[in-house]
PDB file of C-alpha atoms and ligand atoms in Angstrom:
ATOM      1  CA  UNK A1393     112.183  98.074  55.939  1.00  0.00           C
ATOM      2  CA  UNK A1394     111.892 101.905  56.381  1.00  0.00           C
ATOM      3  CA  UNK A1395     115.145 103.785  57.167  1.00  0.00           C
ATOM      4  CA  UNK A1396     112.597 106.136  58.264  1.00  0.00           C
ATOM      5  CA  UNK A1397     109.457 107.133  58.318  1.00  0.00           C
ATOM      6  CA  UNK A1398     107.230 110.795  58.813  1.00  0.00           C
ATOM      7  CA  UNK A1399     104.015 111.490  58.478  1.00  0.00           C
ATOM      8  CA  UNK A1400     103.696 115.600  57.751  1.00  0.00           C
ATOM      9  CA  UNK A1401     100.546 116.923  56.447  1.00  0.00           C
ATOM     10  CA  UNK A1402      99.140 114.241  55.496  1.00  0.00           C
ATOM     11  CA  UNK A1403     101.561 112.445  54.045  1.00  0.00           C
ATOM     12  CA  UNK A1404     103.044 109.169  54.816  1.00  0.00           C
ATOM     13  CA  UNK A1405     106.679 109.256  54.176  1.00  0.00           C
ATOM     14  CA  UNK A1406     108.611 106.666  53.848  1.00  0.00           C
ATOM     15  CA  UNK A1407     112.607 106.456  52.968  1.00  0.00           C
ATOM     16  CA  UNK A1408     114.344 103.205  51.996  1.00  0.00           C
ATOM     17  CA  UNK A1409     117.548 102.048  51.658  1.00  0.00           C
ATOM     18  CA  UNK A1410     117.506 101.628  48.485  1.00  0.00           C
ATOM     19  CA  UNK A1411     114.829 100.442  45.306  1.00  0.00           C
ATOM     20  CA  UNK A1412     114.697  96.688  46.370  1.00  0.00           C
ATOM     21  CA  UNK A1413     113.300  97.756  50.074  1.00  0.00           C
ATOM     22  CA  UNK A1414     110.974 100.679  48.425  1.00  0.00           C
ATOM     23  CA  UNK A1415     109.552  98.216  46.112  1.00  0.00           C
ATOM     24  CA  UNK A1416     108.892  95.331  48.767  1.00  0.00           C
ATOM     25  CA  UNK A1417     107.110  98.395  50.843  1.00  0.00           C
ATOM     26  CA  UNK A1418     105.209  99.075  47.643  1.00  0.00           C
ATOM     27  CA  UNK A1419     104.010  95.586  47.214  1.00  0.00           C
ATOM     28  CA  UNK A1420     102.701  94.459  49.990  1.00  0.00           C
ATOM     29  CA  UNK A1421     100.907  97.710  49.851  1.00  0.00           C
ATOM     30  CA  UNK A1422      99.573  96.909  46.854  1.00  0.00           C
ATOM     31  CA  UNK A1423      98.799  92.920  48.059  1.00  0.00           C
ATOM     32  CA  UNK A1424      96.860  94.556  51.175  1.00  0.00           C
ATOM     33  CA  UNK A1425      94.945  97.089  48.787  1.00  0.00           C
ATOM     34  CA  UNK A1426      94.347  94.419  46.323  1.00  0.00           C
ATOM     35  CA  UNK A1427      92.636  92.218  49.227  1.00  0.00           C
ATOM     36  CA  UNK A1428      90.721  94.914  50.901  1.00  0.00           C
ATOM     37  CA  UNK A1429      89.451  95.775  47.899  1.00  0.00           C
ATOM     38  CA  UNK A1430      88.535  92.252  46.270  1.00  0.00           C
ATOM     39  CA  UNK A1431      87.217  91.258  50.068  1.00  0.00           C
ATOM     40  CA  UNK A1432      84.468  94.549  49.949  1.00  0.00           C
ATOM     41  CA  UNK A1433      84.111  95.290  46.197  1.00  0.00           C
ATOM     42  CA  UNK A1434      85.303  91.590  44.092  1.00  0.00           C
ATOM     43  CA  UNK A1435      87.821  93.882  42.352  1.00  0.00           C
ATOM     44  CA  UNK A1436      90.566  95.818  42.660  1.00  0.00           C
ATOM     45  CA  UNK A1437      91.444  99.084  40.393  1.00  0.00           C
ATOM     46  CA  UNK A1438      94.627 100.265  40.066  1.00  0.00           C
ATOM     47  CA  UNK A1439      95.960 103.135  37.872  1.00  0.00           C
ATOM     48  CA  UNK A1440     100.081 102.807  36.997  1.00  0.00           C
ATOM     49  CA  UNK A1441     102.749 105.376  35.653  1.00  0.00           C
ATOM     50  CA  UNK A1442     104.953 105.275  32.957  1.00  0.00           C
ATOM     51  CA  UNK A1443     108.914 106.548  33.538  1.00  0.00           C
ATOM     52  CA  UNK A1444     111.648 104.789  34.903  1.00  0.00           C
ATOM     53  CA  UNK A1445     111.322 105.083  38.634  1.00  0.00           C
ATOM     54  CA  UNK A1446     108.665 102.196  38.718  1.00  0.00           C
ATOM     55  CA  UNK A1447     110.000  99.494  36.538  1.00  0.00           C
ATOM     56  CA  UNK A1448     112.130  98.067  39.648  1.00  0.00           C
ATOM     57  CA  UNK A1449     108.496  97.895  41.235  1.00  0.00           C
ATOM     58  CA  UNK A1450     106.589  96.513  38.331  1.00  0.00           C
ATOM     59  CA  UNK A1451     109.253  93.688  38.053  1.00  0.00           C
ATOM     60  CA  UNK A1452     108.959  93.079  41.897  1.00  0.00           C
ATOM     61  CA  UNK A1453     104.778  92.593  41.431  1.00  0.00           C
ATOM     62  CA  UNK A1454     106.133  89.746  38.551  1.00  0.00           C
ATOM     63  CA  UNK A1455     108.859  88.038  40.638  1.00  0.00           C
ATOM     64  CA  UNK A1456     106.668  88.287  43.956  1.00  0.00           C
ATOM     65  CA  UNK A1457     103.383  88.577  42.592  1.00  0.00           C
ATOM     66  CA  UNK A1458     102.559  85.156  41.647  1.00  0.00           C
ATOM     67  CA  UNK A1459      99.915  84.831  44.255  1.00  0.00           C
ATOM     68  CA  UNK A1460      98.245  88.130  43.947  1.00  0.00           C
ATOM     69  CA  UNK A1461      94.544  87.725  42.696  1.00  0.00           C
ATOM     70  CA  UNK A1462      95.077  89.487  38.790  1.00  0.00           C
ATOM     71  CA  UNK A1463      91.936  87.824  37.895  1.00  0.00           C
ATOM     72  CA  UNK A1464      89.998  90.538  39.743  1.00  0.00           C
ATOM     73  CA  UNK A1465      92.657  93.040  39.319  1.00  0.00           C
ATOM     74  CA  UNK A1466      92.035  95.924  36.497  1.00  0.00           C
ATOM     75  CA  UNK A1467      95.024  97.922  35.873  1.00  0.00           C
ATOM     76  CA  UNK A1468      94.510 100.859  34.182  1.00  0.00           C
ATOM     77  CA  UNK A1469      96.860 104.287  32.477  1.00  0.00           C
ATOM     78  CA  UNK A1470      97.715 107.489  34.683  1.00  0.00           C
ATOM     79  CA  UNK A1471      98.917 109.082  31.263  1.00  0.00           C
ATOM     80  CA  UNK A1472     100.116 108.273  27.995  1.00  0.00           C
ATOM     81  CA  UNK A1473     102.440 109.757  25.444  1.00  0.00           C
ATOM     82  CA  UNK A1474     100.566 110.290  22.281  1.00  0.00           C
ATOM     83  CA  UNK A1475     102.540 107.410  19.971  1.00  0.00           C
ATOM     84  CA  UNK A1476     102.019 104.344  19.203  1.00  0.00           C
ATOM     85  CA  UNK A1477     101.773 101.497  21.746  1.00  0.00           C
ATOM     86  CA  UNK A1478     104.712  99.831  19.697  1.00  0.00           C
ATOM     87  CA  UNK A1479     106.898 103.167  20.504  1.00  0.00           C
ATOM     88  CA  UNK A1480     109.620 103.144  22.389  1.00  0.00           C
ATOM     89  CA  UNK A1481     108.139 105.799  24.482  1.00  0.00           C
ATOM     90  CA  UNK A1482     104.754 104.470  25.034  1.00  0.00           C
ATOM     91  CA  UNK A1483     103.658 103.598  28.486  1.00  0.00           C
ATOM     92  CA  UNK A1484     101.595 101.107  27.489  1.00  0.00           C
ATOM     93  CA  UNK A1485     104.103  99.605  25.710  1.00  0.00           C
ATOM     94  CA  UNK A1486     106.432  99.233  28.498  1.00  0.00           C
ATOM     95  CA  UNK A1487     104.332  98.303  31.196  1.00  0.00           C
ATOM     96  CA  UNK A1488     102.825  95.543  28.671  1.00  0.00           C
ATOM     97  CA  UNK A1489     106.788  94.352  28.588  1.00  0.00           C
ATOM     98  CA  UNK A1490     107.512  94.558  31.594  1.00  0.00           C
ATOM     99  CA  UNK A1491     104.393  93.295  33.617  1.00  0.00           C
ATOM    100  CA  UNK A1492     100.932  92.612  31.518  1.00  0.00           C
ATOM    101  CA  UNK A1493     102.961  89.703  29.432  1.00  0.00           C
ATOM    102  CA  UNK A1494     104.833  88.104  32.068  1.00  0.00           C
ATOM    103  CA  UNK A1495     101.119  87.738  34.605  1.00  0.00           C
ATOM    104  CA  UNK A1496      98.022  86.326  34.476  1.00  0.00           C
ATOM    105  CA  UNK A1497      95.789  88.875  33.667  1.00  0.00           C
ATOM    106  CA  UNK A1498      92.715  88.544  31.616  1.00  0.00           C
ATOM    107  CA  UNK A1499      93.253  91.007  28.816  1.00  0.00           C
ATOM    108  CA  UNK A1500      89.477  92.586  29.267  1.00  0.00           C
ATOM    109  CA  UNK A1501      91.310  93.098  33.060  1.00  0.00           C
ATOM    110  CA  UNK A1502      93.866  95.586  31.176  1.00  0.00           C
ATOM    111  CA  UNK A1503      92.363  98.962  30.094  1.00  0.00           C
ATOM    112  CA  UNK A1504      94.915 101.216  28.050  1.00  0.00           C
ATOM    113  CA  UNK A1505      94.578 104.465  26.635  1.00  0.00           C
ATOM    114  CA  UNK A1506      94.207 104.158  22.594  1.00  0.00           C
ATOM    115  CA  UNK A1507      96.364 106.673  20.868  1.00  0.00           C
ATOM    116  CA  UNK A1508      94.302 106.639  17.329  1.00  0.00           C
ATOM    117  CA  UNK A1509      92.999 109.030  15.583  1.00  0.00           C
ATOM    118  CA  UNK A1510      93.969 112.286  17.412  1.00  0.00           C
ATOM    119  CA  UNK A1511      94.714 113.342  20.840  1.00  0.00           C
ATOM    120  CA  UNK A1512      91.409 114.461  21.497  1.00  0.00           C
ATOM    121  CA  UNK A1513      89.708 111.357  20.546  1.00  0.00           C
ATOM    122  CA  UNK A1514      91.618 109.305  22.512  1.00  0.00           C
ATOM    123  CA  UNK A1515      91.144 111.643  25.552  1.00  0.00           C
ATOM    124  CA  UNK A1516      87.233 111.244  25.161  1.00  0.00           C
ATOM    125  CA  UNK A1517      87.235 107.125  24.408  1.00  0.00           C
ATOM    126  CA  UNK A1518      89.534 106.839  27.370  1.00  0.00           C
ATOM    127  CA  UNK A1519      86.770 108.890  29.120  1.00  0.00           C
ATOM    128  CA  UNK A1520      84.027 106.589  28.065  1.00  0.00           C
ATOM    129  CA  UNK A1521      86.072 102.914  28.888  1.00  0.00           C
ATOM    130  CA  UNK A1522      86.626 104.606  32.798  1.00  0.00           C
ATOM    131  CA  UNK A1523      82.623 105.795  32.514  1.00  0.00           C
ATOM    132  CA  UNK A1524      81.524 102.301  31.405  1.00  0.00           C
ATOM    133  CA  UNK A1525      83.819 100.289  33.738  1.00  0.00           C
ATOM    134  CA  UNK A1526      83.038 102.332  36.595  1.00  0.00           C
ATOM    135  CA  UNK A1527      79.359 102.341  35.462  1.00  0.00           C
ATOM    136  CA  UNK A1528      79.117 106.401  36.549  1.00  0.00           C
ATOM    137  CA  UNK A1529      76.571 108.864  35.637  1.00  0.00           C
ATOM    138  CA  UNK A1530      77.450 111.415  33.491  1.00  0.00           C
ATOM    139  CA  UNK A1531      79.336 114.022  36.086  1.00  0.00           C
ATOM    140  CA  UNK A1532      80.562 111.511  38.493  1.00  0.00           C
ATOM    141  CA  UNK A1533      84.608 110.772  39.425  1.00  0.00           C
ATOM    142  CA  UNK A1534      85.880 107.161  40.005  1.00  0.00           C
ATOM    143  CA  UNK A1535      87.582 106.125  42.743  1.00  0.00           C
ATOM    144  CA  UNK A1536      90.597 104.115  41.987  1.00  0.00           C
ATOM    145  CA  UNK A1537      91.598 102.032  44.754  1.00  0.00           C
ATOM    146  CA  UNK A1538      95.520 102.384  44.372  1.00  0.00           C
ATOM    147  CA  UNK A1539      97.218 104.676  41.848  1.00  0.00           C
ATOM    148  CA  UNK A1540     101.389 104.669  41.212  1.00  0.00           C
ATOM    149  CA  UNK A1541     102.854 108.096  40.606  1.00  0.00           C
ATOM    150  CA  UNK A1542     106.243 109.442  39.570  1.00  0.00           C
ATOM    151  CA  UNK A1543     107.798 112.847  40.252  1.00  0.00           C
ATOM    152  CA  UNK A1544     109.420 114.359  37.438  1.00  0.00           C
ATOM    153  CA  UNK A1545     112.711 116.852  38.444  1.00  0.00           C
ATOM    154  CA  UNK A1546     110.269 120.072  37.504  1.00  0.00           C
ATOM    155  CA  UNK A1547     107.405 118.586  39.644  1.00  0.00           C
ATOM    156  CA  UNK A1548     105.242 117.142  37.050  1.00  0.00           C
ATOM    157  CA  UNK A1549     103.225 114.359  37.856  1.00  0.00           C
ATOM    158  CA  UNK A1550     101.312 112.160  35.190  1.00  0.00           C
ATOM    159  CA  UNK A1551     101.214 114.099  32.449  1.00  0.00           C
ATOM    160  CA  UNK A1552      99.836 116.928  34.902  1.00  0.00           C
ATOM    161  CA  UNK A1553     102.580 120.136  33.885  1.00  0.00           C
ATOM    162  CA  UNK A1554     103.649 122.681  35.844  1.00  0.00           C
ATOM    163  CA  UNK A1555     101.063 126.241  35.251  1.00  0.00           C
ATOM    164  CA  UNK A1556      99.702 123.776  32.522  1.00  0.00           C
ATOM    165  CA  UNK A1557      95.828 124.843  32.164  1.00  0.00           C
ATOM    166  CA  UNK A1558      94.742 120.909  32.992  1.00  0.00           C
ATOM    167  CA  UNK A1559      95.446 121.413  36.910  1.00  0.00           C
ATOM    168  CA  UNK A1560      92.351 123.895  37.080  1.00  0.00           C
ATOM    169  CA  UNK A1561      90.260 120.587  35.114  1.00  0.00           C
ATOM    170  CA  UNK A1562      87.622 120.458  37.509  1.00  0.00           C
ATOM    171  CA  UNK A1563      85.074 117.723  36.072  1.00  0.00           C
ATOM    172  CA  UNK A1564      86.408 115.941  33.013  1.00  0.00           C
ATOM    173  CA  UNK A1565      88.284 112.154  33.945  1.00  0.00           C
ATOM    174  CA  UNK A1566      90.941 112.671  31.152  1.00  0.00           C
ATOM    175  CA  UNK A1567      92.858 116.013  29.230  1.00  0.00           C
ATOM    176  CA  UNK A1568      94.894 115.690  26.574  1.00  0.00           C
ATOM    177  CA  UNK A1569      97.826 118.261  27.145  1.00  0.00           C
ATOM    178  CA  UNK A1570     100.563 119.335  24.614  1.00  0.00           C
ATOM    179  CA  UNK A1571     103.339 121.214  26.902  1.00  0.00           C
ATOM    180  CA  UNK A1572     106.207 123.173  25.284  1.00  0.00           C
ATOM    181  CA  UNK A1573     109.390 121.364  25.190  1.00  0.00           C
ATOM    182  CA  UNK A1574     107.317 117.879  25.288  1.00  0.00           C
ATOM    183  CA  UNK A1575     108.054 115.653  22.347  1.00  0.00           C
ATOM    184  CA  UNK A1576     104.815 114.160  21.990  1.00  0.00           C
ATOM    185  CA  UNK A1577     100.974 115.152  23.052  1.00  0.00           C
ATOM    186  CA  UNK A1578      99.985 113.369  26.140  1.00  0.00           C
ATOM    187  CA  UNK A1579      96.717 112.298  27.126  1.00  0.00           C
ATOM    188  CA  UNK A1580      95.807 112.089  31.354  1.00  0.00           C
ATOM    189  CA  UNK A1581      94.106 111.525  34.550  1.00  0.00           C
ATOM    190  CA  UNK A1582      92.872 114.612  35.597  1.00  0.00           C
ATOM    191  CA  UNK A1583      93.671 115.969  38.929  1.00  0.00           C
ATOM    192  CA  UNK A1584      89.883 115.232  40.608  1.00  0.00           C
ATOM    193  CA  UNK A1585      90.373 111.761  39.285  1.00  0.00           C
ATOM    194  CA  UNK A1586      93.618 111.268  41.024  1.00  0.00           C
ATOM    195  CA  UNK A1587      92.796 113.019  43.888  1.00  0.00           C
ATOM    196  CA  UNK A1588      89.603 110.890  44.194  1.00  0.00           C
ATOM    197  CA  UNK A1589      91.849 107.212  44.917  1.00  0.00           C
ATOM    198  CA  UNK A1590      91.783 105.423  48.221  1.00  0.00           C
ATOM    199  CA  UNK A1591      95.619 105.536  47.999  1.00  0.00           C
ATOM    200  CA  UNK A1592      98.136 107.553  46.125  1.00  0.00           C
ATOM    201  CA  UNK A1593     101.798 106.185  46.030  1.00  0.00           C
ATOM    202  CA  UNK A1594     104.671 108.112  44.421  1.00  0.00           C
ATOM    203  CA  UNK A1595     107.491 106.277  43.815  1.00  0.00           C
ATOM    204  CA  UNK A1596     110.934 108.490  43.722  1.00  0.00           C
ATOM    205  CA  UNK A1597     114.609 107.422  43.443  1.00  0.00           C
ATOM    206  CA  UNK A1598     118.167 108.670  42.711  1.00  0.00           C
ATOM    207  CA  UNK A1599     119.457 112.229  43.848  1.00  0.00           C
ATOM    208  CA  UNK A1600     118.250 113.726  40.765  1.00  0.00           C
ATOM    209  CA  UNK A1601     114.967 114.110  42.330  1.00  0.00           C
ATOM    210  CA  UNK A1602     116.432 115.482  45.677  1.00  0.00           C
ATOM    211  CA  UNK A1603     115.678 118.554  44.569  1.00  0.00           C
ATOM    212  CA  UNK A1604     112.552 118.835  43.479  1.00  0.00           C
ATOM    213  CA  UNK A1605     111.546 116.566  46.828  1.00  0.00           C
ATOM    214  CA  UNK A1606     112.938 119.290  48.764  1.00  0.00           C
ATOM    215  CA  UNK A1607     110.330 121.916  46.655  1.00  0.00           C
ATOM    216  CA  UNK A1608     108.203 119.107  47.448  1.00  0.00           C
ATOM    217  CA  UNK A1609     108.250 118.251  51.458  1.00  0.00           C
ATOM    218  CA  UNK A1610     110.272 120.718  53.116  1.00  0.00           C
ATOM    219  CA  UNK A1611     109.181 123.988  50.611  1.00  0.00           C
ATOM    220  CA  UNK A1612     105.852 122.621  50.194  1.00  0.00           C
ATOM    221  CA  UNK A1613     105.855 124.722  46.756  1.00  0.00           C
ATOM    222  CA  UNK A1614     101.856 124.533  45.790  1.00  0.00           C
ATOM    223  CA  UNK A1615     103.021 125.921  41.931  1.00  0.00           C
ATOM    224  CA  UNK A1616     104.193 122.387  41.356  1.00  0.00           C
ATOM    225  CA  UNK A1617     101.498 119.836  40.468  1.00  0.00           C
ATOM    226  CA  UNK A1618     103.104 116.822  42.885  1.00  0.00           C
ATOM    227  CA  UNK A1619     101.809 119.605  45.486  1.00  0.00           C
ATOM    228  CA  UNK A1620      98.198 119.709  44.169  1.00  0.00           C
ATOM    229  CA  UNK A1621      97.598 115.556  44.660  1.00  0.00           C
ATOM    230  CA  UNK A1622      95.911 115.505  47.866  1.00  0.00           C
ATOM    231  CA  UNK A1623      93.603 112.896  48.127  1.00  0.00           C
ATOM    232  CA  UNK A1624      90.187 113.800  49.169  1.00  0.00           C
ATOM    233  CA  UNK A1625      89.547 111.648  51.971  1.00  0.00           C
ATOM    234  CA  UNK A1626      92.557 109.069  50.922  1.00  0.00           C
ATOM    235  CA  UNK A1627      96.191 108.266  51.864  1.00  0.00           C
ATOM    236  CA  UNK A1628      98.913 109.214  50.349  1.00  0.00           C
ATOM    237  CA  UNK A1629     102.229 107.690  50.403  1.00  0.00           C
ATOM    238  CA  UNK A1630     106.054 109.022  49.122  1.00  0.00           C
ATOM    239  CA  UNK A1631     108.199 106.124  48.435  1.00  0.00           C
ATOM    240  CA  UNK A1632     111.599 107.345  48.244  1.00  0.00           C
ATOM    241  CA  UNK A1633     115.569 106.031  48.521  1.00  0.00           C
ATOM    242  CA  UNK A1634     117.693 107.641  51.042  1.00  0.00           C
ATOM    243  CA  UNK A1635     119.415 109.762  47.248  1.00  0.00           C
ATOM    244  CA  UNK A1636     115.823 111.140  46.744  1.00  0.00           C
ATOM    245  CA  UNK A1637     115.404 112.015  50.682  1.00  0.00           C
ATOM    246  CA  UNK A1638     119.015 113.694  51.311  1.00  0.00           C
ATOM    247  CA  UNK A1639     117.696 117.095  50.922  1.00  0.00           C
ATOM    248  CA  UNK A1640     114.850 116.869  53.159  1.00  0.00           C
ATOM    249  CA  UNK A1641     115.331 117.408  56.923  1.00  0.00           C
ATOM    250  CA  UNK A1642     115.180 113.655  59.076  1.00  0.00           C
ATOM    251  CA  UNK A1643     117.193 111.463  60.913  1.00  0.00           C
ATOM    252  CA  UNK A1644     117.490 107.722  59.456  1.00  0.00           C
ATOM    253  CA  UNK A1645     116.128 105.668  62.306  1.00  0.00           C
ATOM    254  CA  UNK A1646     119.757 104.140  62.572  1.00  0.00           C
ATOM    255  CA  UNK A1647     121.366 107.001  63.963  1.00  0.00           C
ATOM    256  CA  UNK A1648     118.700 108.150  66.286  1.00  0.00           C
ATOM    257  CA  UNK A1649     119.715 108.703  70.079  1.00  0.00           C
ATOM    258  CA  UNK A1650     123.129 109.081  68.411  1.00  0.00           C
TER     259      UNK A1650
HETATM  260  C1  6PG B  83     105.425 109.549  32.231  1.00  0.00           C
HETATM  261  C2  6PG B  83     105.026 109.543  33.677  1.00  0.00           C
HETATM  262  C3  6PG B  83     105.641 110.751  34.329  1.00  0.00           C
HETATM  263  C4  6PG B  83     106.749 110.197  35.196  1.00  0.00           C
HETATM  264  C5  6PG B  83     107.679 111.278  35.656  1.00  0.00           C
HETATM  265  C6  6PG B  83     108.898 110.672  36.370  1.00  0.00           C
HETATM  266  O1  6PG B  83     104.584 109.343  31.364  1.00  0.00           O
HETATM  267  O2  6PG B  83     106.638 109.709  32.015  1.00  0.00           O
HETATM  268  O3  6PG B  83     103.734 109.405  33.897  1.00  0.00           O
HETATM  269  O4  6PG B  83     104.785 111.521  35.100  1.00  0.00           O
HETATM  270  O5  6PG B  83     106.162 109.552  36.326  1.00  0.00           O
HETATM  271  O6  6PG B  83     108.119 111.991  34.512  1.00  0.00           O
HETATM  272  O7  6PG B  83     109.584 109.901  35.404  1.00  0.00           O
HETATM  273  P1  6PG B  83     110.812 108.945  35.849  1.00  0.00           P
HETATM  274  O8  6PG B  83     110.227 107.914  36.757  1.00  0.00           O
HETATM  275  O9  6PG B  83     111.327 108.367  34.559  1.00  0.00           O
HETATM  276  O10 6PG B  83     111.812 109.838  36.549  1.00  0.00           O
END
């Protein structure tokens, strides 16, 4: 459970002992979402992150997930790097490892983002496959029900770069964004899209990211895109390990009354 927990403008925030507690937090999240979702809509859409921090999660929804409904589940990209799905770097490709081939999800239930042809095209098919699914009008912004962050250490999140011209995308569902220093194109969500979800939940761990969570919660630095996800009328959650927390300002419930 929680070591602690905060809300402060308008986020939930949540600090674990370490990954094994954050991850248990994170799926019966997702099991609750899931349900809610299935109960009102018969589905449940989820958008998941590439990087590191999440793999201890993904494996948890495989160990513990047996009885979650992925038959009416569609998981879908935040971002993707701009190489083949076979690459070593590719989202897709490691989320397929570690989670789409070890459940039972329908393949048609899994909707990547292609990285033929060039960046561009890829940006406007994955455009099209969230259009269709979502069945929206030309204009319109899906609502994912859940969607899985990271944090990077300069406050990136997705492939969303800090004073990178995609934060100001206002209407389109995907940009493809080449960032200096980045060793591949990327192609992702766009900020209205993320900020439309029922739930946002970033996932951060190790005191590499203390830091930046500092910028984050106590600094509340608006130049860093992590800053800019505010749901519109959704929650958002920051899963973190007592490394990530220990340069933000709380007492672990533990030692409270101390
Ligand atoms: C990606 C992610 C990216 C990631 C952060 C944190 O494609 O890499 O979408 O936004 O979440 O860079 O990465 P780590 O979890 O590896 O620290």
């Amino acid at each position: 459970m929680a070591v602690f927990k905060l809300e402060k403008d308008h986020k939930k925030i949540l600090i674990f002992d370490d990954t094994k507690e954050m991850s248990e937090f994170a799926l019966n999240k997702w099991r609750e979402i899931a349900q809610g979702a299935i109960k009102r809509y018969g589905r449940f859409t989820v958008a998941l992150s590439g990087g590191k921090t999440p793999l201890p999660f993904y494996k948890s929804l495989v160990s513990y997930g047996k009885g979650l409904p992925w038959n009416k589940t569609h998981i879908f990209l935040v971002d993707e790097r701009f190489v083949p799905h076979d690459d070593p770097d590719s989202n897709f490709g490691m989320i397929n490892k570690t989670l789409f081939s070890k459940i039972d999800i329908p393949a048609v239930n899994i909707h990547p983002i292609y990285t033929d042809g060039t960046a561009n095209d890829a940006t406007e098919k994955y455009e099209e496959d969230i259009r269709n699914f979502f069945e929206l009008k030309a204009g319109l912004i899906p609502q994912f029900d859940l969607i899985i962050l990271g944090i990077g250490e300069d406050g990136h999140t997705a492939s969303l770069f800090p004073n990178h011209e995609a934060l100001s995308e206002r209407w389109r569902l995907a940009c493809a964004v080449s960032y200096p220093g980045a060793k591949y194109k990327r192609i992702t969500l766009s900020l209205p899209v993320i900020n439309n979800a029922k739930t946002i939940v970033y996932l951060a761990t190790g005191s590499n990211k203390a830091p930046i969570i500092n910028e984050i919660i106590e600094k509340r630095n608006t130049n860093l895109p992590v800053v800019l996800v505010k749901p519109n009328d959704g929650e958002l959650y920051y899963l973190m390990d007592k490394y990530a927390a220990s340069k933000i300002n709380y007492r672990p419930e533990n030692e409270r009354g101390a």
